[in-house]
XYZ file of C-alpha atoms in Angstrom:
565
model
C 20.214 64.350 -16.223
C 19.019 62.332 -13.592
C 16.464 63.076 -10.738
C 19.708 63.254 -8.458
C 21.331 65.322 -10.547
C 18.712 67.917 -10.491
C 18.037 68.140 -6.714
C 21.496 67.903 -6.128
C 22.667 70.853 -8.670
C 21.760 74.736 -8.190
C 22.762 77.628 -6.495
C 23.838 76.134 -2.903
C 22.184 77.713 -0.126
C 22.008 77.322 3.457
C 24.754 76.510 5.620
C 28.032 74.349 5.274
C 27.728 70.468 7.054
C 30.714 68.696 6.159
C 29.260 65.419 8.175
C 29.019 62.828 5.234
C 25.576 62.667 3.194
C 22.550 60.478 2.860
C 24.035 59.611 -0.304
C 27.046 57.709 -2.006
C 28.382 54.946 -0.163
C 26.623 55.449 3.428
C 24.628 53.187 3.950
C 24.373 51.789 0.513
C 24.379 47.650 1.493
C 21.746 47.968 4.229
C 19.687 50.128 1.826
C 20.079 47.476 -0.719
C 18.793 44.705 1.745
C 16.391 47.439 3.130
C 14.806 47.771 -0.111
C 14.790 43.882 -1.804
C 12.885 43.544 1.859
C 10.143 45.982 1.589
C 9.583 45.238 -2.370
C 9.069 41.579 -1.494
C 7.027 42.005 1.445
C 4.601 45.108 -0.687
C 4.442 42.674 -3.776
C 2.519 40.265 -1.053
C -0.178 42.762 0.144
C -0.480 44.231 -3.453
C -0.392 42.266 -6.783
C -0.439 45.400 -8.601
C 2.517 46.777 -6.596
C 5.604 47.839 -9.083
C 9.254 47.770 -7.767
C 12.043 50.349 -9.717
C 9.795 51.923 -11.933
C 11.107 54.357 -14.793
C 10.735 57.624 -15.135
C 11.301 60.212 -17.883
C 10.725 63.633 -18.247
C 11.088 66.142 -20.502
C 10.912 69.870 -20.913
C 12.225 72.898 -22.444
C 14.501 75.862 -20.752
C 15.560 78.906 -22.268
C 16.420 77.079 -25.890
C 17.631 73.750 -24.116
C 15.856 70.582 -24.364
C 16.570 68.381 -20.974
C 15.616 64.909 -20.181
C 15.302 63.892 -16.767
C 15.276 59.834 -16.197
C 14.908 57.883 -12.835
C 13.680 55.032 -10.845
C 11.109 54.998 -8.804
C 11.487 52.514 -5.351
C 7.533 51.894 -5.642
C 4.707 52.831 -7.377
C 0.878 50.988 -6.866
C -2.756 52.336 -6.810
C -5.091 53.861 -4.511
C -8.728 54.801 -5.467
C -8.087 57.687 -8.027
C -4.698 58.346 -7.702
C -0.775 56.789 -7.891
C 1.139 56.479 -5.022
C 5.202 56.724 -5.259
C 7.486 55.297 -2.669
C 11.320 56.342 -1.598
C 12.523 53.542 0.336
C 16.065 54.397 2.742
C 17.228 52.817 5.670
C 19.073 53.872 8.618
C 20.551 52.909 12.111
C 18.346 54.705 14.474
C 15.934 52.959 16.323
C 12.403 53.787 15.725
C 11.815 56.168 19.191
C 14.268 59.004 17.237
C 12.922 58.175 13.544
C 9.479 58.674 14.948
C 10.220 62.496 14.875
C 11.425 62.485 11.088
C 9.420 64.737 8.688
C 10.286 66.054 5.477
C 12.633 68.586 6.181
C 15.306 65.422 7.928
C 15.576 64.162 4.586
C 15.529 66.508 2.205
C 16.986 65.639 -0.873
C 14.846 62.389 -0.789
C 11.954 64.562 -0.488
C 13.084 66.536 -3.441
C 13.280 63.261 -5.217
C 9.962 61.784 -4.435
C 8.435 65.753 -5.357
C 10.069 65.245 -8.618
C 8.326 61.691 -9.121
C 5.188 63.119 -8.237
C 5.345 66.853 -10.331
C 6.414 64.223 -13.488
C 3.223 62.003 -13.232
C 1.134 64.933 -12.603
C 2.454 66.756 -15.663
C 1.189 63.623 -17.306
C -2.270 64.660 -15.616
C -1.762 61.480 -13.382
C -2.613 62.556 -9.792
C -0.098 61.553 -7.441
C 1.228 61.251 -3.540
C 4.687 60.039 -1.810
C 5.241 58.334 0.729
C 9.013 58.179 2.340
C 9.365 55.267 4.247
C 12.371 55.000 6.415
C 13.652 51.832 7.463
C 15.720 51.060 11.093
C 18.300 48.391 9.974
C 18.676 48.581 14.514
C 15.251 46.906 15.432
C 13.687 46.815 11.803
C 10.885 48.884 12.466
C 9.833 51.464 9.594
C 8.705 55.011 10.025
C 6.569 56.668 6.988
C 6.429 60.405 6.055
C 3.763 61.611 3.242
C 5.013 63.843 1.029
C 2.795 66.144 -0.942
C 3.124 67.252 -4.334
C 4.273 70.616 -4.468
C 2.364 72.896 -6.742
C 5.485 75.283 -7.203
C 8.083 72.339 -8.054
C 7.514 73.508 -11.678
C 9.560 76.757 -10.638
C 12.176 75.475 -8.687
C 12.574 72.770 -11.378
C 12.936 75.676 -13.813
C 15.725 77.293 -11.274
C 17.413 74.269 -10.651
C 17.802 74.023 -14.517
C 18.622 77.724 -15.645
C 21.700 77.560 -12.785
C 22.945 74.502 -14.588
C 22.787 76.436 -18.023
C 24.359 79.257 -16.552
C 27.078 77.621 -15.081
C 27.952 75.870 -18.003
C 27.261 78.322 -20.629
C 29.722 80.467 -19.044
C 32.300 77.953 -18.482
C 32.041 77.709 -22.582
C 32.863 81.069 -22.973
C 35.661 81.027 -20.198
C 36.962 78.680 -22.406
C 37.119 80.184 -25.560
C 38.537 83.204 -24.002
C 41.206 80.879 -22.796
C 41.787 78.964 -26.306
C 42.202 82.645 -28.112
C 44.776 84.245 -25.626
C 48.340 84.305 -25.719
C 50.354 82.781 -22.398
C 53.106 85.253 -21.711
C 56.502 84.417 -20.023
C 56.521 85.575 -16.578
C 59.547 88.025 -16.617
C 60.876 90.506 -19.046
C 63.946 87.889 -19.784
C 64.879 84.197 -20.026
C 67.333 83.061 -18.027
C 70.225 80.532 -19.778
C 68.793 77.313 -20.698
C 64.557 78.365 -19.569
C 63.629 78.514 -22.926
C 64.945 75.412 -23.867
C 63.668 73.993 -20.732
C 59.894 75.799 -21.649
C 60.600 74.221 -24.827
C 60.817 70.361 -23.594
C 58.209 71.087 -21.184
C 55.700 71.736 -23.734
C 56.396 69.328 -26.329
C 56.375 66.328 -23.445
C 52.706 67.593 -22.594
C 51.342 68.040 -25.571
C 52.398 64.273 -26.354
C 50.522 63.467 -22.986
C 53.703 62.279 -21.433
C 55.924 61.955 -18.141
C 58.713 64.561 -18.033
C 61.550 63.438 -15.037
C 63.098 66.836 -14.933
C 66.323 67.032 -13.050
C 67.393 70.694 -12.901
C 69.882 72.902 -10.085
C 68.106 74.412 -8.181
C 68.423 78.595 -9.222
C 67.825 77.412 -13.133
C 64.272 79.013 -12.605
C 62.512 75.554 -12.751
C 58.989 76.827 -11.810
C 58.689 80.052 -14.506
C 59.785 77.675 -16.784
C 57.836 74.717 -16.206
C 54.552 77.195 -16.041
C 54.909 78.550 -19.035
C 55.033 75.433 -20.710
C 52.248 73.529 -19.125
C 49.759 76.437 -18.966
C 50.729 76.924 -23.157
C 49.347 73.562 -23.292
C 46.526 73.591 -21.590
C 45.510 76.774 -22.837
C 45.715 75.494 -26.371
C 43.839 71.471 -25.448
C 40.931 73.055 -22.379
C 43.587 71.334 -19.934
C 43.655 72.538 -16.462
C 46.685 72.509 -14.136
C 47.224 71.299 -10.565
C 50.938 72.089 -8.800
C 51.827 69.917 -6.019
C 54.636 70.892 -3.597
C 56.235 69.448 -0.885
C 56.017 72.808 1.723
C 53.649 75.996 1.647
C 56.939 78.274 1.281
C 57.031 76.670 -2.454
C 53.453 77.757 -3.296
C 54.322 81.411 -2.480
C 57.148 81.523 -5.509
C 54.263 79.561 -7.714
C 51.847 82.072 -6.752
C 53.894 85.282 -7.509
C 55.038 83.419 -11.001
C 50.959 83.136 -12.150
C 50.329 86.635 -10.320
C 53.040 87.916 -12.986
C 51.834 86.117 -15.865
C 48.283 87.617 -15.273
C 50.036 90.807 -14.892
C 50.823 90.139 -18.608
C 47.558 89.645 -19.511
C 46.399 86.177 -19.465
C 43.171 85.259 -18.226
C 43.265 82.595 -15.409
C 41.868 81.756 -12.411
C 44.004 80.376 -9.727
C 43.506 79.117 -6.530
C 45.842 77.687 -3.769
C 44.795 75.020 -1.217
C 45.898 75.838 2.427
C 44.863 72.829 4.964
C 41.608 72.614 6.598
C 43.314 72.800 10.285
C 45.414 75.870 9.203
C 42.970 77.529 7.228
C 40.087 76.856 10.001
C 38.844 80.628 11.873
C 36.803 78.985 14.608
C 38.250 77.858 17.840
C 37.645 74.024 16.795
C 37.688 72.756 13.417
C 34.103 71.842 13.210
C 32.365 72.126 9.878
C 28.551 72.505 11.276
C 26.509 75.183 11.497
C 25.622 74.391 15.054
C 28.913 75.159 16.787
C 30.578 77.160 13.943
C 29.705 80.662 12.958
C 31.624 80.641 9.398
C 29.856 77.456 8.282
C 26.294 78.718 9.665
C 25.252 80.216 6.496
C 28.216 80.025 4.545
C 26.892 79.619 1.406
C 23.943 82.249 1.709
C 26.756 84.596 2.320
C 29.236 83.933 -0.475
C 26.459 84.176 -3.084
C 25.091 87.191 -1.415
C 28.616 89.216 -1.377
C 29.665 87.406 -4.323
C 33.050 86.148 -2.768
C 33.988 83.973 -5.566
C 33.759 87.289 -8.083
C 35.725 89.721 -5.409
C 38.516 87.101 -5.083
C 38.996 86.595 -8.988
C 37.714 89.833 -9.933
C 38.911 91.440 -12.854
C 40.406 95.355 -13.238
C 42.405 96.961 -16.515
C 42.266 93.596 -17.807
C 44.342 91.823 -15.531
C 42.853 89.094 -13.375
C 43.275 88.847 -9.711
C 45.459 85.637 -8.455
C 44.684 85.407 -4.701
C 46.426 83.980 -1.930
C 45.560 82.314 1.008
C 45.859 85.023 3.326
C 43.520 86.597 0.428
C 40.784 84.115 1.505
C 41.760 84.561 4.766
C 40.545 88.201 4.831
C 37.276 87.393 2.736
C 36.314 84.893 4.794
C 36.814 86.952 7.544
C 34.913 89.955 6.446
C 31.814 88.138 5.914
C 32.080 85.025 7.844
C 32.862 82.260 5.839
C 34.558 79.378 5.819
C 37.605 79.927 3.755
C 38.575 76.003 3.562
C 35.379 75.768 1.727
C 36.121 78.322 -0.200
C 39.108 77.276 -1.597
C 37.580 74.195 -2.314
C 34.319 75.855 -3.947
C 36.759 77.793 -6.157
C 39.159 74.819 -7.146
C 35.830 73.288 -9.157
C 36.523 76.489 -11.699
C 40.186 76.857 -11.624
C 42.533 77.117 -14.279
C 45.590 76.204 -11.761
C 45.666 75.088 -8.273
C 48.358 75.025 -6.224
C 48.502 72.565 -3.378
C 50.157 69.810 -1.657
C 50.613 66.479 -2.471
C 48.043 65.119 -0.209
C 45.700 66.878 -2.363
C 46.406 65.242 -5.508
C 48.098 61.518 -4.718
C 46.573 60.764 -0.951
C 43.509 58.346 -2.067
C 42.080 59.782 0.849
C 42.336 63.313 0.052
C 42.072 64.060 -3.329
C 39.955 66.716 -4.118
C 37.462 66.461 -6.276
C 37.950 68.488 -9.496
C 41.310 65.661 -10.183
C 39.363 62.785 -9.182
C 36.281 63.507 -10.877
C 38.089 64.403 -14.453
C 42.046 62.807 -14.529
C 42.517 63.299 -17.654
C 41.686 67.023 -17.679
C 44.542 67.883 -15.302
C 48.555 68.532 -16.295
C 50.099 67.314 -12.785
C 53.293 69.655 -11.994
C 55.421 67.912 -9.033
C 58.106 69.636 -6.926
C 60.782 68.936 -5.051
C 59.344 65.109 -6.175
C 62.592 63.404 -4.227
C 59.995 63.865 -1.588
C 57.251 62.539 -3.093
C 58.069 58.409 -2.368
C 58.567 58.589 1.756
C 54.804 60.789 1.378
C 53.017 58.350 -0.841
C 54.268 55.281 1.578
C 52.657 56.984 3.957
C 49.521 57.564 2.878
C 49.353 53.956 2.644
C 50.275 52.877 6.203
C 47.486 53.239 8.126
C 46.787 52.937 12.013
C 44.104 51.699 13.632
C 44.918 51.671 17.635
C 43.234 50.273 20.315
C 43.229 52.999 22.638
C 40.870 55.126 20.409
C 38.493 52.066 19.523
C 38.472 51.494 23.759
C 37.527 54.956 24.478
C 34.501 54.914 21.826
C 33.137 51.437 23.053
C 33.513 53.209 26.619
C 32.311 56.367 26.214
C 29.227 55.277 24.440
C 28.416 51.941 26.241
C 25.984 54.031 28.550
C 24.171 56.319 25.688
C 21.801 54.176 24.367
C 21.003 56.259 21.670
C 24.179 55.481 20.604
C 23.855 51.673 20.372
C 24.692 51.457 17.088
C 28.605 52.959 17.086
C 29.086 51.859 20.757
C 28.159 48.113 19.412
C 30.730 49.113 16.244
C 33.330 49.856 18.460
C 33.080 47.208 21.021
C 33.143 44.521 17.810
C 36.276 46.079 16.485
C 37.632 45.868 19.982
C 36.997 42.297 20.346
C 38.803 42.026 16.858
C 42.031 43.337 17.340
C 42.194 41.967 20.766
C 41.808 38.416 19.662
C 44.867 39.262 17.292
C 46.447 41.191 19.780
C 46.649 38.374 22.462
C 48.895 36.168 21.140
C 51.900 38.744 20.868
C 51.195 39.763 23.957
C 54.855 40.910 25.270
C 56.435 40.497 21.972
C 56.300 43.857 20.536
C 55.073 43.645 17.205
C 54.996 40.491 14.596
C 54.878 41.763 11.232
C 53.026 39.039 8.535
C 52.737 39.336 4.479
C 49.482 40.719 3.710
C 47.619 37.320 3.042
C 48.639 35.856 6.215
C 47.777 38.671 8.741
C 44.886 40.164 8.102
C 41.385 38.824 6.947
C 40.907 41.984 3.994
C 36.604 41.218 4.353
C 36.752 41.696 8.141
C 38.122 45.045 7.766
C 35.828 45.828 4.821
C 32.899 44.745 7.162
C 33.621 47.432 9.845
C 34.041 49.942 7.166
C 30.373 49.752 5.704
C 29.018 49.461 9.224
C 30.643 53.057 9.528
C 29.456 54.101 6.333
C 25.975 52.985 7.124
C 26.111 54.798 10.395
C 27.889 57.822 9.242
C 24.466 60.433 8.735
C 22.876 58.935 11.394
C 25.890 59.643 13.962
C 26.085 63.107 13.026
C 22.557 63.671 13.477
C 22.952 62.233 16.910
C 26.343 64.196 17.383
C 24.186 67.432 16.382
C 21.563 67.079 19.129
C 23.971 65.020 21.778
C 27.462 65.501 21.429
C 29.063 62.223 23.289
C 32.560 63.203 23.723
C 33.737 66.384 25.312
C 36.929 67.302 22.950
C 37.331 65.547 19.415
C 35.766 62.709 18.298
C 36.940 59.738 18.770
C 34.646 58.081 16.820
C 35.159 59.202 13.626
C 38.704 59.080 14.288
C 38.027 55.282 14.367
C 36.045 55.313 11.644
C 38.168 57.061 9.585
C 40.984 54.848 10.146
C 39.284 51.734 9.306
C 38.141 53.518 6.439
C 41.280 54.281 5.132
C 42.861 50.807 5.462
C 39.905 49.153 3.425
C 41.075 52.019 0.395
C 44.172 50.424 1.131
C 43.364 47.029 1.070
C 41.308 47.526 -1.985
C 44.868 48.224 -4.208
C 47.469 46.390 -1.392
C 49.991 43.614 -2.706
C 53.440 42.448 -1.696
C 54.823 45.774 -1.290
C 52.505 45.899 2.024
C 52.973 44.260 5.443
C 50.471 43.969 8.561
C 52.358 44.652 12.190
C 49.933 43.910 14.547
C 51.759 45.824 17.421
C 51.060 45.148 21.184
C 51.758 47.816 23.846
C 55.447 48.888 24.578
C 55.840 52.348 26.203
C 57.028 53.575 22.703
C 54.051 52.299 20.253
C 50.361 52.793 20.823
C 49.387 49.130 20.391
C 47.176 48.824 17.392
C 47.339 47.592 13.910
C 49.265 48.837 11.253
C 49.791 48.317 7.442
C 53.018 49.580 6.522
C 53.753 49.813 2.863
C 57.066 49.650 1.651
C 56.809 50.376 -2.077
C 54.966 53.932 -2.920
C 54.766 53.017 -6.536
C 50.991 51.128 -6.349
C 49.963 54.345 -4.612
C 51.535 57.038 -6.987
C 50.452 54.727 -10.335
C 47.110 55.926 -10.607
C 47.371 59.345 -10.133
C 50.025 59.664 -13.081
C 48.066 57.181 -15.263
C 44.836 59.112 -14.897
C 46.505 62.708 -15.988
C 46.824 63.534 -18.628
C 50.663 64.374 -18.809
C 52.884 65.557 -16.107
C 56.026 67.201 -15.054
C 58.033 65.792 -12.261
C 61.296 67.785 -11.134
C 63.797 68.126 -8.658
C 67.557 68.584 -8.180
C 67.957 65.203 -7.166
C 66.128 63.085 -9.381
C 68.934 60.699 -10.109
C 69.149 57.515 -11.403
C 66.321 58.427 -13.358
C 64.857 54.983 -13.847
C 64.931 54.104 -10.322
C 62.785 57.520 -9.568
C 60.603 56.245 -12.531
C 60.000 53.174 -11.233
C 59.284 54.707 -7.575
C 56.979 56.943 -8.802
C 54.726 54.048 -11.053
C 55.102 55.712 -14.336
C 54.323 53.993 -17.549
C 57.603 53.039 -19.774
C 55.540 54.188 -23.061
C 54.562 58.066 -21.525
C 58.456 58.592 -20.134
C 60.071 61.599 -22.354
């Protein structure tokens, strides 16, 4: 494991913050820059100064032998001990980094603590030293971190959680691998077998099954029979995408039937964030939400996850959303998070397609492990207009005038107002010419500079933390948030630029009464989008009543001549 992966893992505790991380992509070029910076400058005040030192541990836990590796940003000499540095960067100026401490950065404190308990196991004494670096006025801010004489224990806990978790999925799966997947009613309708039959063989050859079927023929009982037989018998997992929520209900009640049969699963189904939310805004923080303020303290402590997939006479519980609903109710919990806590273990989830072919919503048990997953699509006639739209994104100028407005006169908030006024001056310089024209559409190449839009997006990533820790203590806008809003936007067209061709046009629109003026990428071809969704999985299942001419719907959807059946 790494020393991320162990401060990362355990039990999770606390409350939910769905505001993006110190870690991944925020911030990750300035950090870069931050840290070939201070390595330069340290390696001129100290000869002896080391830059991305490596570091391996190892120790036994209850049978298992684990190796921990990492780097170290720093590591040089002070009288009789070793002194490790954590290098990270951020926007804020130096006036709000001055009141930093430990507890503002905690998994980098973790990090450094692990550093510092490895050296000492060694019998090398040891300090840290955090240094955080303002990328706004370049000043730096250092925080000394301790070693902590009981890191030995939670290193320990952190570790026996991990075993846990994983020794049990083993025997979840073996369970799985020895039981017998049971048709869903008492009788097969005409032609369900044979339809069971062809779904089966198609996955277990990992390919593409265009199923065009009436609708009445009992499609869905059909279809999950086969699928779940082969995934039961290969540790596959399923995920069902439909079109509308009234489809998940019938999926639901088939799996609730099958488990009524006796087979073990777990099954979960996604309802959206904004229709799942209980609070009065959908707000994931714990400071103005009373589900996410100690969500996770609360699941474990009631043991949500076991209640909702609990287990009685040998047949498993299959809940619903209204299911989650109710438990997150009872003990005040966010049920979004829920459902996405419980998709990590399940066996099926049902969800929409957004979940599991919008590159900007996929969740993260199909994009972390494609090939693991058996994709079912319904109603997939529908599935083209969706995908095109998931790569069209706005960006309009009315939301990018309100942020550079808004947060012109916080100057706390220099870095996002100075953001927004940039991407102002941006599309207004492209905006001007078509001034009482409409819209001009262009081929990608010719309207739209791809590294200018990937510029503004890692300015937002490197801002992201920072922002919400401002948002947190100084909310700037007084309903929504405008900002992220723009942020998210530009976000989304640099995922789109990153896999755009000639099936995708820029319309850089001006103001007409009708259409916010703005820019827009409008794709016209959903297969780029669809394409790496079905080439990741492992096999899929994609029916409808109307899935005629079938190469044309093959070709829509981007999958592979050699894995049609």
């Amino acid at each position: 494991m790494s020393v991320h992966d162990v401060v990362a893992v355990g039990p999770p505790s606390g409350s939910l913050n769905m505001a993006l991380g110190w870690s991944g992509r925020s911030r990750m070029a300035a950090g870069v820059a931050a840290h070939r910076t201070y390595q330069a400058v340290r390696h001129d005040q100290d000869d002896e100064f080391e830059a991305e030192v490596q570091v391996k541990h190892q120790l036994l836990v209850d049978g298992w032998e684990v190796t921990i590796t990492g780097r170290m940003d720093g590591l040089s000499r002070e009288g009789d001990h070793w002194v490790v540095e954590e290098v990270k960067s951020s926007v804020l100026g130096y006036d709000r980094l001055a009141r930093f401490g430990p507890a503002d950065m905690p998994e980098a404190a973790l990090q450094l603590r692990m550093y510092l308990h490895a050296l000492e196991s060694r019998g090398q004494r040891a300090m840290g030293r955090l240094i955080i670096i303002s990328v706004r006025d370049g000043t730096q801010h250092l925080i000394q971190v301790a070693p902590d004489p009981h890191f030995g224990d939670f290193l320990a806990a952190q570790l026996r959680w991990v075993l846990e978790k994983r020794e049990a999925h083993l025997a979840w799966m073996g369970r799985r691998r020895s039981a017998v997947v049971g048709f869903a009613h008492d009788e097969w309708r005409p032609h369900q077998e044979t339809l069971a039959t062809e779904v089966l063989e198609a996955v277990e050859r990992d390919g593409h099954l265009l199923l065009n079927a009436p609708t009445g023929l009992g499609k869905t009982a059909a279809v999950l029979y086969g699928a779940l037989t082969a995934a039961y018998r290969t540790d596959r997992r399923v995920f069902f995408a439909t079109a509308r929520t009234t489809q998940q209900a019938i999926v639901e009640d088939t799996v609730r039937r099958m488990a009524e049969n006796g087979l073990p699963v777990r099954a979960i189904s996604i309802r959206a964030r904004e229709k799942a939310c209980l609070n009065e805004v959908v707000a994931c923080r714990p400071d103005c939400c009373p589900f996410a303020n100690g969500h996770h303290d609360r699941v474990r402590a009631n043991r949500v996850h076991e209640a909702l997939w609990r287990e009685a006479g040998g047949v498993m519980r299959v809940p619903s959303p209204d299911d989650l609903e109710e438990q997150a109710t009872t003990h005040t919990v966010c049920p979004f998070a829920l459902d996405m806590e419980m998709a990590r273990e399940a066996d099926i989830i049902v969800g929409d397609y957004n979940y599991a072919f919008d590159p900007s919503r996929k969740i993260g048990p199909l994009a972390d492990a494609p090939g693991d997953w058996i994709v079912i699509v319904d109603e997939a006639h529908n599935l083209p207009e969706r995908a095109r739209g998931y790569a069209s994104p706005r960006l309009n100028r009315a939301t990018v005038e309100t942020v550079a407005d808004e947060l012109a006169a916080r100057p706390e908030y220099h870095g996002p107002a100075e953001l927004a006024a940039d991407i102002l001056d941006w599309l207004d310089a492209h905006l001007e010419p078509i001034d009482g024209a409409g819209a001009v559409a262009y081929p990608l190449e010719e309207g739209l500079n791809a590294r200018d839009v990937q510029r503004f997006a890692a300015r937002f990533d490197d801002m992201s933390m920072d922002y919400a820790l401002l948002k947190s203590e100084q909310p700037p806008f007084e309903e929504g948030d405008p900002f992220l809003d723009m942020g998210r936007a530009v976000s989304r067209m640099r995922a789109t630029l990153d896999g755009a061709g000639d099936e995708t046009v820029v319309i850089w629109r001006a103001s007409t009464g009708q259409e916010p003026a703005g820019l827009q990428l409008l794709c016209r071809d959903p297969a780029p989008v669809l394409s790496p969704t079905f080439g990741d999985a492992s096999a899929s299942v994609i029916m409808s009543a109307t899935l005629r001419p079938v190469d044309f719907y093959a070709s829509m959807l981007g999958l592979e001549d050699k894995r049609l059946v």
